[in-house]
Amino acid sequence: MHAATTAAPHRRPPHAGGFDLSPTWRALIAVSGGAMTLAIAIALAKWALGLTIDHSSTRHLAVIVHVATVIPAVPLGLYLMLTRKGGARHKLLGRIWIALMVTTALAAIFIRHINDGQFSFILLFVPLTLIGAWQTVASARRGQLRKHRNHLLGLYLGALIIPGTFAFAGNRLMGRSEEHTSELQSRAY
């Protein structure tokens, strides 16, 4: 007899084995990435409303490229870390995220005018970012999902969240606003 063949229904790829985040890591990523995304949104709103100071460094190409690539990298990385892995969308967005991270790091090398022409300690994150990006891609291509996960955790926290915290701290560009500048000036008198 001729058995009827039916096409297998289209299935989504299974959740990437070896990449599941523990509840602790998931919470850490959600809280830190969510807080950084919120801080960026507030800084962008202040800028759009004219509540930030006119800082001369914002006119330098390296700063523009750095900020324009790091801003989307934070929420995109958060999305990638917390959503389903292994599908075509994940791979495409992952490639975009890695490109944003590498561009952000390379642009940072050229931001020297802020520190009187000298390199800042925050540039220590540049080689960490470039090496982490390479390790992330290499482990994914080899199918080493546990290593891929670990490299991504290190890259997201160590190349975005930690340096991002420095960018919002004190008198650095992202943390400055009109009211903060007025307060600093009033203390000087």
PDB file of N, CA, C and O in Angstrom, residues 4-70:
ATOM      1  N   ALA A   4       0.480   7.529   2.845  1.00  0.00           N
ATOM      2  CA  ALA A   4       0.408   8.971   2.607  1.00  0.00           C
ATOM      3  C   ALA A   4       1.510   9.648   3.414  1.00  0.00           C
ATOM      4  O   ALA A   4       1.717   9.352   4.581  1.00  0.00           O
ATOM      5  N   THR A   5       2.206  10.488   2.738  1.00  0.00           N
ATOM      6  CA  THR A   5       3.260  11.226   3.428  1.00  0.00           C
ATOM      7  C   THR A   5       2.764  12.631   3.687  1.00  0.00           C
ATOM      8  O   THR A   5       2.151  13.254   2.831  1.00  0.00           O
ATOM      9  N   THR A   6       3.000  13.051   4.850  1.00  0.00           N
ATOM     10  CA  THR A   6       2.638  14.428   5.182  1.00  0.00           C
ATOM     11  C   THR A   6       3.907  15.165   5.550  1.00  0.00           C
ATOM     12  O   THR A   6       4.812  14.608   6.157  1.00  0.00           O
ATOM     13  N   ALA A   7       3.921  16.376   5.129  1.00  0.00           N
ATOM     14  CA  ALA A   7       5.086  17.205   5.446  1.00  0.00           C
ATOM     15  C   ALA A   7       5.061  17.524   6.932  1.00  0.00           C
ATOM     16  O   ALA A   7       4.009  17.759   7.515  1.00  0.00           O
ATOM     17  N   ALA A   8       6.210  17.473   7.508  1.00  0.00           N
ATOM     18  CA  ALA A   8       6.318  17.814   8.933  1.00  0.00           C
ATOM     19  C   ALA A   8       5.971  19.289   9.096  1.00  0.00           C
ATOM     20  O   ALA A   8       6.348  20.117   8.272  1.00  0.00           O
ATOM     21  N   PRO A   9       5.227  19.608  10.105  1.00  0.00           N
ATOM     22  CA  PRO A   9       4.896  21.023  10.311  1.00  0.00           C
ATOM     23  C   PRO A   9       6.160  21.819  10.580  1.00  0.00           C
ATOM     24  O   PRO A   9       7.138  21.306  11.122  1.00  0.00           O
ATOM     25  N   HIS A  10       6.120  23.069  10.181  1.00  0.00           N
ATOM     26  CA  HIS A  10       7.276  23.951  10.411  1.00  0.00           C
ATOM     27  C   HIS A  10       7.440  24.130  11.909  1.00  0.00           C
ATOM     28  O   HIS A  10       6.527  24.515  12.611  1.00  0.00           O
ATOM     29  N   ARG A  11       8.590  23.818  12.402  1.00  0.00           N
ATOM     30  CA  ARG A  11       8.865  23.944  13.827  1.00  0.00           C
ATOM     31  C   ARG A  11       9.911  24.998  14.070  1.00  0.00           C
ATOM     32  O   ARG A  11      10.857  25.137  13.299  1.00  0.00           O
ATOM     33  N   ARG A  12       9.744  25.678  15.159  1.00  0.00           N
ATOM     34  CA  ARG A  12      10.766  26.626  15.580  1.00  0.00           C
ATOM     35  C   ARG A  12      11.937  25.831  16.119  1.00  0.00           C
ATOM     36  O   ARG A  12      11.763  24.749  16.667  1.00  0.00           O
ATOM     37  N   PRO A  13      13.134  26.341  15.965  1.00  0.00           N
ATOM     38  CA  PRO A  13      14.270  25.614  16.535  1.00  0.00           C
ATOM     39  C   PRO A  13      14.114  25.521  18.041  1.00  0.00           C
ATOM     40  O   PRO A  13      13.577  26.423  18.671  1.00  0.00           O
ATOM     41  N   PRO A  14      14.553  24.431  18.636  1.00  0.00           N
ATOM     42  CA  PRO A  14      14.447  24.306  20.089  1.00  0.00           C
ATOM     43  C   PRO A  14      15.289  25.377  20.755  1.00  0.00           C
ATOM     44  O   PRO A  14      16.226  25.907  20.173  1.00  0.00           O
ATOM     45  N   HIS A  15      14.925  25.679  21.974  1.00  0.00           N
ATOM     46  CA  HIS A  15      15.704  26.651  22.745  1.00  0.00           C
ATOM     47  C   HIS A  15      17.145  26.165  22.783  1.00  0.00           C
ATOM     48  O   HIS A  15      17.408  24.997  23.021  1.00  0.00           O
ATOM     49  N   ALA A  16      18.056  27.052  22.507  1.00  0.00           N
ATOM     50  CA  ALA A  16      19.460  26.682  22.379  1.00  0.00           C
ATOM     51  C   ALA A  16      19.963  26.028  23.661  1.00  0.00           C
ATOM     52  O   ALA A  16      20.080  26.662  24.697  1.00  0.00           O
ATOM     53  N   GLY A  17      20.246  24.754  23.594  1.00  0.00           N
ATOM     54  CA  GLY A  17      20.765  24.036  24.751  1.00  0.00           C
ATOM     55  C   GLY A  17      22.105  24.591  25.158  1.00  0.00           C
ATOM     56  O   GLY A  17      22.923  24.936  24.325  1.00  0.00           O
ATOM     57  N   GLY A  18      22.320  24.716  26.436  1.00  0.00           N
ATOM     58  CA  GLY A  18      23.593  25.238  26.909  1.00  0.00           C
ATOM     59  C   GLY A  18      23.600  26.741  27.023  1.00  0.00           C
ATOM     60  O   GLY A  18      24.551  27.317  27.521  1.00  0.00           O
ATOM     61  N   PHE A  19      22.541  27.398  26.562  1.00  0.00           N
ATOM     62  CA  PHE A  19      22.537  28.848  26.623  1.00  0.00           C
ATOM     63  C   PHE A  19      21.557  29.377  27.655  1.00  0.00           C
ATOM     64  O   PHE A  19      21.530  30.547  27.931  1.00  0.00           O
ATOM     65  N   ASP A  20      20.742  28.530  28.201  1.00  0.00           N
ATOM     66  CA  ASP A  20      19.778  29.008  29.189  1.00  0.00           C
ATOM     67  C   ASP A  20      20.498  29.722  30.321  1.00  0.00           C
ATOM     68  O   ASP A  20      21.466  29.219  30.878  1.00  0.00           O
ATOM     69  N   LEU A  21      20.003  30.898  30.651  1.00  0.00           N
ATOM     70  CA  LEU A  21      20.559  31.645  31.772  1.00  0.00           C
ATOM     71  C   LEU A  21      19.881  31.185  33.053  1.00  0.00           C
ATOM     72  O   LEU A  21      18.678  30.948  33.072  1.00  0.00           O
ATOM     73  N   SER A  22      20.648  31.090  34.108  1.00  0.00           N
ATOM     74  CA  SER A  22      20.065  30.760  35.405  1.00  0.00           C
ATOM     75  C   SER A  22      19.178  31.929  35.829  1.00  0.00           C
ATOM     76  O   SER A  22      19.350  33.054  35.347  1.00  0.00           O
ATOM     77  N   PRO A  23      18.266  31.698  36.742  1.00  0.00           N
ATOM     78  CA  PRO A  23      17.422  32.807  37.218  1.00  0.00           C
ATOM     79  C   PRO A  23      18.240  33.979  37.777  1.00  0.00           C
ATOM     80  O   PRO A  23      17.878  35.138  37.588  1.00  0.00           O
ATOM     81  N   THR A  24      19.352  33.675  38.419  1.00  0.00           N
ATOM     82  CA  THR A  24      20.201  34.740  38.972  1.00  0.00           C
ATOM     83  C   THR A  24      20.808  35.589  37.868  1.00  0.00           C
ATOM     84  O   THR A  24      20.768  36.825  37.926  1.00  0.00           O
ATOM     85  N   TRP A  25      21.398  34.937  36.858  1.00  0.00           N
ATOM     86  CA  TRP A  25      21.985  35.679  35.739  1.00  0.00           C
ATOM     87  C   TRP A  25      20.910  36.441  34.969  1.00  0.00           C
ATOM     88  O   TRP A  25      21.116  37.577  34.561  1.00  0.00           O
ATOM     89  N   ARG A  26      19.771  35.808  34.759  1.00  0.00           N
ATOM     90  CA  ARG A  26      18.663  36.447  34.044  1.00  0.00           C
ATOM     91  C   ARG A  26      18.241  37.720  34.787  1.00  0.00           C
ATOM     92  O   ARG A  26      18.047  38.770  34.178  1.00  0.00           O
ATOM     93  N   ALA A  27      18.121  37.632  36.114  1.00  0.00           N
ATOM     94  CA  ALA A  27      17.735  38.802  36.916  1.00  0.00           C
ATOM     95  C   ALA A  27      18.809  39.884  36.857  1.00  0.00           C
ATOM     96  O   ALA A  27      18.491  41.069  36.713  1.00  0.00           O
ATOM     97  N   LEU A  28      20.083  39.492  36.963  1.00  0.00           N
ATOM     98  CA  LEU A  28      21.180  40.464  36.896  1.00  0.00           C
ATOM     99  C   LEU A  28      21.186  41.192  35.558  1.00  0.00           C
ATOM    100  O   LEU A  28      21.320  42.422  35.513  1.00  0.00           O
ATOM    101  N   ILE A  29      21.035  40.451  34.480  1.00  0.00           N
ATOM    102  CA  ILE A  29      21.007  41.062  33.146  1.00  0.00           C
ATOM    103  C   ILE A  29      19.793  41.967  33.011  1.00  0.00           C
ATOM    104  O   ILE A  29      19.885  43.088  32.502  1.00  0.00           O
ATOM    105  N   ALA A  30      18.628  41.491  33.454  1.00  0.00           N
ATOM    106  CA  ALA A  30      17.399  42.280  33.329  1.00  0.00           C
ATOM    107  C   ALA A  30      17.488  43.578  34.122  1.00  0.00           C
ATOM    108  O   ALA A  30      17.128  44.651  33.605  1.00  0.00           O
ATOM    109  N   VAL A  31      17.982  43.504  35.349  1.00  0.00           N
ATOM    110  CA  VAL A  31      18.062  44.700  36.192  1.00  0.00           C
ATOM    111  C   VAL A  31      19.126  45.665  35.675  1.00  0.00           C
ATOM    112  O   VAL A  31      18.866  46.859  35.502  1.00  0.00           O
ATOM    113  N   SER A  32      20.329  45.159  35.419  1.00  0.00           N
ATOM    114  CA  SER A  32      21.411  46.060  34.981  1.00  0.00           C
ATOM    115  C   SER A  32      21.148  46.613  33.586  1.00  0.00           C
ATOM    116  O   SER A  32      21.315  47.810  33.342  1.00  0.00           O
ATOM    117  N   GLY A  33      20.728  45.754  32.674  1.00  0.00           N
ATOM    118  CA  GLY A  33      20.428  46.218  31.317  1.00  0.00           C
ATOM    119  C   GLY A  33      19.215  47.124  31.284  1.00  0.00           C
ATOM    120  O   GLY A  33      19.196  48.121  30.551  1.00  0.00           O
ATOM    121  N   GLY A  34      18.198  46.803  32.094  1.00  0.00           N
ATOM    122  CA  GLY A  34      17.020  47.664  32.170  1.00  0.00           C
ATOM    123  C   GLY A  34      17.348  49.023  32.756  1.00  0.00           C
ATOM    124  O   GLY A  34      16.885  50.057  32.262  1.00  0.00           O
ATOM    125  N   ALA A  35      18.158  49.042  33.811  1.00  0.00           N
ATOM    126  CA  ALA A  35      18.560  50.311  34.432  1.00  0.00           C
ATOM    127  C   ALA A  35      19.395  51.152  33.462  1.00  0.00           C
ATOM    128  O   ALA A  35      19.200  52.373  33.365  1.00  0.00           O
ATOM    129  N   MET A  36      20.315  50.508  32.736  1.00  0.00           N
ATOM    130  CA  MET A  36      21.138  51.256  31.783  1.00  0.00           C
ATOM    131  C   MET A  36      20.282  51.787  30.629  1.00  0.00           C
ATOM    132  O   MET A  36      20.469  52.915  30.170  1.00  0.00           O
ATOM    133  N   THR A  37      19.340  50.976  30.155  1.00  0.00           N
ATOM    134  CA  THR A  37      18.441  51.422  29.089  1.00  0.00           C
ATOM    135  C   THR A  37      17.613  52.613  29.569  1.00  0.00           C
ATOM    136  O   THR A  37      17.432  53.589  28.830  1.00  0.00           O
ATOM    137  N   LEU A  38      17.125  52.559  30.805  1.00  0.00           N
ATOM    138  CA  LEU A  38      16.362  53.673  31.370  1.00  0.00           C
ATOM    139  C   LEU A  38      17.234  54.925  31.494  1.00  0.00           C
ATOM    140  O   LEU A  38      16.790  56.030  31.163  1.00  0.00           O
ATOM    141  N   ALA A  39      18.464  54.763  31.963  1.00  0.00           N
ATOM    142  CA  ALA A  39      19.376  55.910  32.086  1.00  0.00           C
ATOM    143  C   ALA A  39      19.631  56.546  30.718  1.00  0.00           C
ATOM    144  O   ALA A  39      19.668  57.776  30.587  1.00  0.00           O
ATOM    145  N   ILE A  40      19.787  55.718  29.697  1.00  0.00           N
ATOM    146  CA  ILE A  40      19.989  56.231  28.338  1.00  0.00           C
ATOM    147  C   ILE A  40      18.748  56.977  27.866  1.00  0.00           C
ATOM    148  O   ILE A  40      18.846  58.066  27.285  1.00  0.00           O
ATOM    149  N   ALA A  41      17.569  56.400  28.119  1.00  0.00           N
ATOM    150  CA  ALA A  41      16.322  57.050  27.705  1.00  0.00           C
ATOM    151  C   ALA A  41      16.166  58.410  28.385  1.00  0.00           C
ATOM    152  O   ALA A  41      15.767  59.393  27.740  1.00  0.00           O
ATOM    153  N   ILE A  42      16.502  58.494  29.663  1.00  0.00           N
ATOM    154  CA  ILE A  42      16.417  59.771  30.391  1.00  0.00           C
ATOM    155  C   ILE A  42      17.415  60.770  29.817  1.00  0.00           C
ATOM    156  O   ILE A  42      17.077  61.946  29.604  1.00  0.00           O
ATOM    157  N   ALA A  43      18.643  60.319  29.561  1.00  0.00           N
ATOM    158  CA  ALA A  43      19.657  61.216  28.986  1.00  0.00           C
ATOM    159  C   ALA A  43      19.222  61.715  27.610  1.00  0.00           C
ATOM    160  O   ALA A  43      19.396  62.903  27.293  1.00  0.00           O
ATOM    161  N   LEU A  44      18.646  60.838  26.789  1.00  0.00           N
ATOM    162  CA  LEU A  44      18.162  61.256  25.467  1.00  0.00           C
ATOM    163  C   LEU A  44      17.000  62.242  25.587  1.00  0.00           C
ATOM    164  O   LEU A  44      16.923  63.211  24.829  1.00  0.00           O
ATOM    165  N   ALA A  45      16.106  62.009  26.549  1.00  0.00           N
ATOM    166  CA  ALA A  45      14.979  62.927  26.758  1.00  0.00           C
ATOM    167  C   ALA A  45      15.487  64.299  27.203  1.00  0.00           C
ATOM    168  O   ALA A  45      15.016  65.334  26.710  1.00  0.00           O
ATOM    169  N   LYS A  46      16.460  64.319  28.124  1.00  0.00           N
ATOM    170  CA  LYS A  46      17.038  65.591  28.566  1.00  0.00           C
ATOM    171  C   LYS A  46      17.681  66.318  27.397  1.00  0.00           C
ATOM    172  O   LYS A  46      17.548  67.533  27.265  1.00  0.00           O
ATOM    173  N   TRP A  47      18.382  65.560  26.562  1.00  0.00           N
ATOM    174  CA  TRP A  47      19.020  66.171  25.388  1.00  0.00           C
ATOM    175  C   TRP A  47      17.962  66.745  24.444  1.00  0.00           C
ATOM    176  O   TRP A  47      18.079  67.874  23.979  1.00  0.00           O
ATOM    177  N   ALA A  48      16.904  65.972  24.184  1.00  0.00           N
ATOM    178  CA  ALA A  48      15.847  66.413  23.267  1.00  0.00           C
ATOM    179  C   ALA A  48      15.116  67.649  23.796  1.00  0.00           C
ATOM    180  O   ALA A  48      14.661  68.486  23.011  1.00  0.00           O
ATOM    181  N   LEU A  49      15.007  67.755  25.113  1.00  0.00           N
ATOM    182  CA  LEU A  49      14.321  68.896  25.730  1.00  0.00           C
ATOM    183  C   LEU A  49      15.249  70.085  25.977  1.00  0.00           C
ATOM    184  O   LEU A  49      14.828  71.095  26.536  1.00  0.00           O
ATOM    185  N   GLY A  50      16.511  69.954  25.600  1.00  0.00           N
ATOM    186  CA  GLY A  50      17.463  71.045  25.774  1.00  0.00           C
ATOM    187  C   GLY A  50      17.939  71.215  27.201  1.00  0.00           C
ATOM    188  O   GLY A  50      18.367  72.304  27.586  1.00  0.00           O
ATOM    189  N   LEU A  51      17.877  70.153  27.991  1.00  0.00           N
ATOM    190  CA  LEU A  51      18.269  70.233  29.399  1.00  0.00           C
ATOM    191  C   LEU A  51      19.713  69.808  29.634  1.00  0.00           C
ATOM    192  O   LEU A  51      20.137  69.704  30.783  1.00  0.00           O
ATOM    193  N   THR A  52      20.441  69.551  28.590  1.00  0.00           N
ATOM    194  CA  THR A  52      21.847  69.170  28.742  1.00  0.00           C
ATOM    195  C   THR A  52      22.718  70.358  28.365  1.00  0.00           C
ATOM    196  O   THR A  52      22.284  71.270  27.666  1.00  0.00           O
ATOM    197  N   ILE A  53      23.931  70.316  28.832  1.00  0.00           N
ATOM    198  CA  ILE A  53      24.853  71.394  28.498  1.00  0.00           C
ATOM    199  C   ILE A  53      25.362  71.198  27.075  1.00  0.00           C
ATOM    200  O   ILE A  53      25.363  70.090  26.549  1.00  0.00           O
ATOM    201  N   ASP A  54      25.771  72.271  26.465  1.00  0.00           N
ATOM    202  CA  ASP A  54      26.356  72.190  25.130  1.00  0.00           C
ATOM    203  C   ASP A  54      27.835  71.874  25.312  1.00  0.00           C
ATOM    204  O   ASP A  54      28.644  72.749  25.582  1.00  0.00           O
ATOM    205  N   HIS A  55      28.153  70.620  25.219  1.00  0.00           N
ATOM    206  CA  HIS A  55      29.522  70.171  25.442  1.00  0.00           C
ATOM    207  C   HIS A  55      30.233  70.088  24.092  1.00  0.00           C
ATOM    208  O   HIS A  55      29.735  69.475  23.156  1.00  0.00           O
ATOM    209  N   SER A  56      31.409  70.697  24.006  1.00  0.00           N
ATOM    210  CA  SER A  56      32.126  70.752  22.729  1.00  0.00           C
ATOM    211  C   SER A  56      32.481  69.365  22.190  1.00  0.00           C
ATOM    212  O   SER A  56      32.579  69.170  20.978  1.00  0.00           O
ATOM    213  N   SER A  57      32.646  68.381  23.061  1.00  0.00           N
ATOM    214  CA  SER A  57      33.037  67.054  22.591  1.00  0.00           C
ATOM    215  C   SER A  57      31.941  66.372  21.792  1.00  0.00           C
ATOM    216  O   SER A  57      32.219  65.457  21.022  1.00  0.00           O
ATOM    217  N   THR A  58      30.696  66.834  21.948  1.00  0.00           N
ATOM    218  CA  THR A  58      29.608  66.202  21.195  1.00  0.00           C
ATOM    219  C   THR A  58      29.674  66.521  19.712  1.00  0.00           C
ATOM    220  O   THR A  58      28.930  65.950  18.931  1.00  0.00           O
ATOM    221  N   ARG A  59      30.565  67.398  19.326  1.00  0.00           N
ATOM    222  CA  ARG A  59      30.729  67.727  17.907  1.00  0.00           C
ATOM    223  C   ARG A  59      31.862  66.951  17.239  1.00  0.00           C
ATOM    224  O   ARG A  59      32.093  67.098  16.052  1.00  0.00           O
ATOM    225  N   HIS A  60      32.552  66.119  17.982  1.00  0.00           N
ATOM    226  CA  HIS A  60      33.638  65.319  17.421  1.00  0.00           C
ATOM    227  C   HIS A  60      33.072  64.033  16.825  1.00  0.00           C
ATOM    228  O   HIS A  60      32.238  63.364  17.448  1.00  0.00           O
ATOM    229  N   LEU A  61      33.538  63.689  15.653  1.00  0.00           N
ATOM    230  CA  LEU A  61      33.023  62.523  14.939  1.00  0.00           C
ATOM    231  C   LEU A  61      33.157  61.244  15.759  1.00  0.00           C
ATOM    232  O   LEU A  61      32.231  60.433  15.810  1.00  0.00           O
ATOM    233  N   ALA A  62      34.277  61.065  16.424  1.00  0.00           N
ATOM    234  CA  ALA A  62      34.472  59.837  17.214  1.00  0.00           C
ATOM    235  C   ALA A  62      33.426  59.718  18.321  1.00  0.00           C
ATOM    236  O   ALA A  62      32.902  58.631  18.570  1.00  0.00           O
ATOM    237  N   VAL A  63      33.099  60.825  18.969  1.00  0.00           N
ATOM    238  CA  VAL A  63      32.085  60.814  20.031  1.00  0.00           C
ATOM    239  C   VAL A  63      30.713  60.515  19.437  1.00  0.00           C
ATOM    240  O   VAL A  63      29.945  59.717  19.984  1.00  0.00           O
ATOM    241  N   ILE A  64      30.411  61.134  18.314  1.00  0.00           N
ATOM    242  CA  ILE A  64      29.120  60.911  17.655  1.00  0.00           C
ATOM    243  C   ILE A  64      28.960  59.440  17.280  1.00  0.00           C
ATOM    244  O   ILE A  64      27.925  58.825  17.562  1.00  0.00           O
ATOM    245  N   VAL A  65      29.980  58.851  16.664  1.00  0.00           N
ATOM    246  CA  VAL A  65      29.917  57.444  16.271  1.00  0.00           C
ATOM    247  C   VAL A  65      29.823  56.552  17.507  1.00  0.00           C
ATOM    248  O   VAL A  65      29.020  55.612  17.549  1.00  0.00           O
ATOM    249  N   HIS A  66      30.629  56.854  18.508  1.00  0.00           N
ATOM    250  CA  HIS A  66      30.630  56.055  19.737  1.00  0.00           C
ATOM    251  C   HIS A  66      29.241  56.052  20.391  1.00  0.00           C
ATOM    252  O   HIS A  66      28.689  54.994  20.707  1.00  0.00           O
ATOM    253  N   VAL A  67      28.678  57.219  20.585  1.00  0.00           N
ATOM    254  CA  VAL A  67      27.375  57.327  21.242  1.00  0.00           C
ATOM    255  C   VAL A  67      26.270  56.723  20.362  1.00  0.00           C
ATOM    256  O   VAL A  67      25.390  56.021  20.860  1.00  0.00           O
ATOM    257  N   ALA A  68      26.335  56.975  19.057  1.00  0.00           N
ATOM    258  CA  ALA A  68      25.294  56.461  18.150  1.00  0.00           C
ATOM    259  C   ALA A  68      25.295  54.936  18.051  1.00  0.00           C
ATOM    260  O   ALA A  68      24.263  54.343  17.739  1.00  0.00           O
ATOM    261  N   THR A  69      26.411  54.307  18.328  1.00  0.00           N
ATOM    262  CA  THR A  69      26.455  52.843  18.270  1.00  0.00           C
ATOM    263  C   THR A  69      26.256  52.195  19.638  1.00  0.00           C
ATOM    264  O   THR A  69      25.712  51.093  19.716  1.00  0.00           O
ATOM    265  N   VAL A  70      26.647  52.869  20.703  1.00  0.00           N
ATOM    266  CA  VAL A  70      26.476  52.271  22.028  1.00  0.00           C
ATOM    267  C   VAL A  70      25.027  52.376  22.504  1.00  0.00           C
ATOM    268  O   VAL A  70      24.532  51.483  23.197  1.00  0.00           O
TER     269      VAL A  70
END
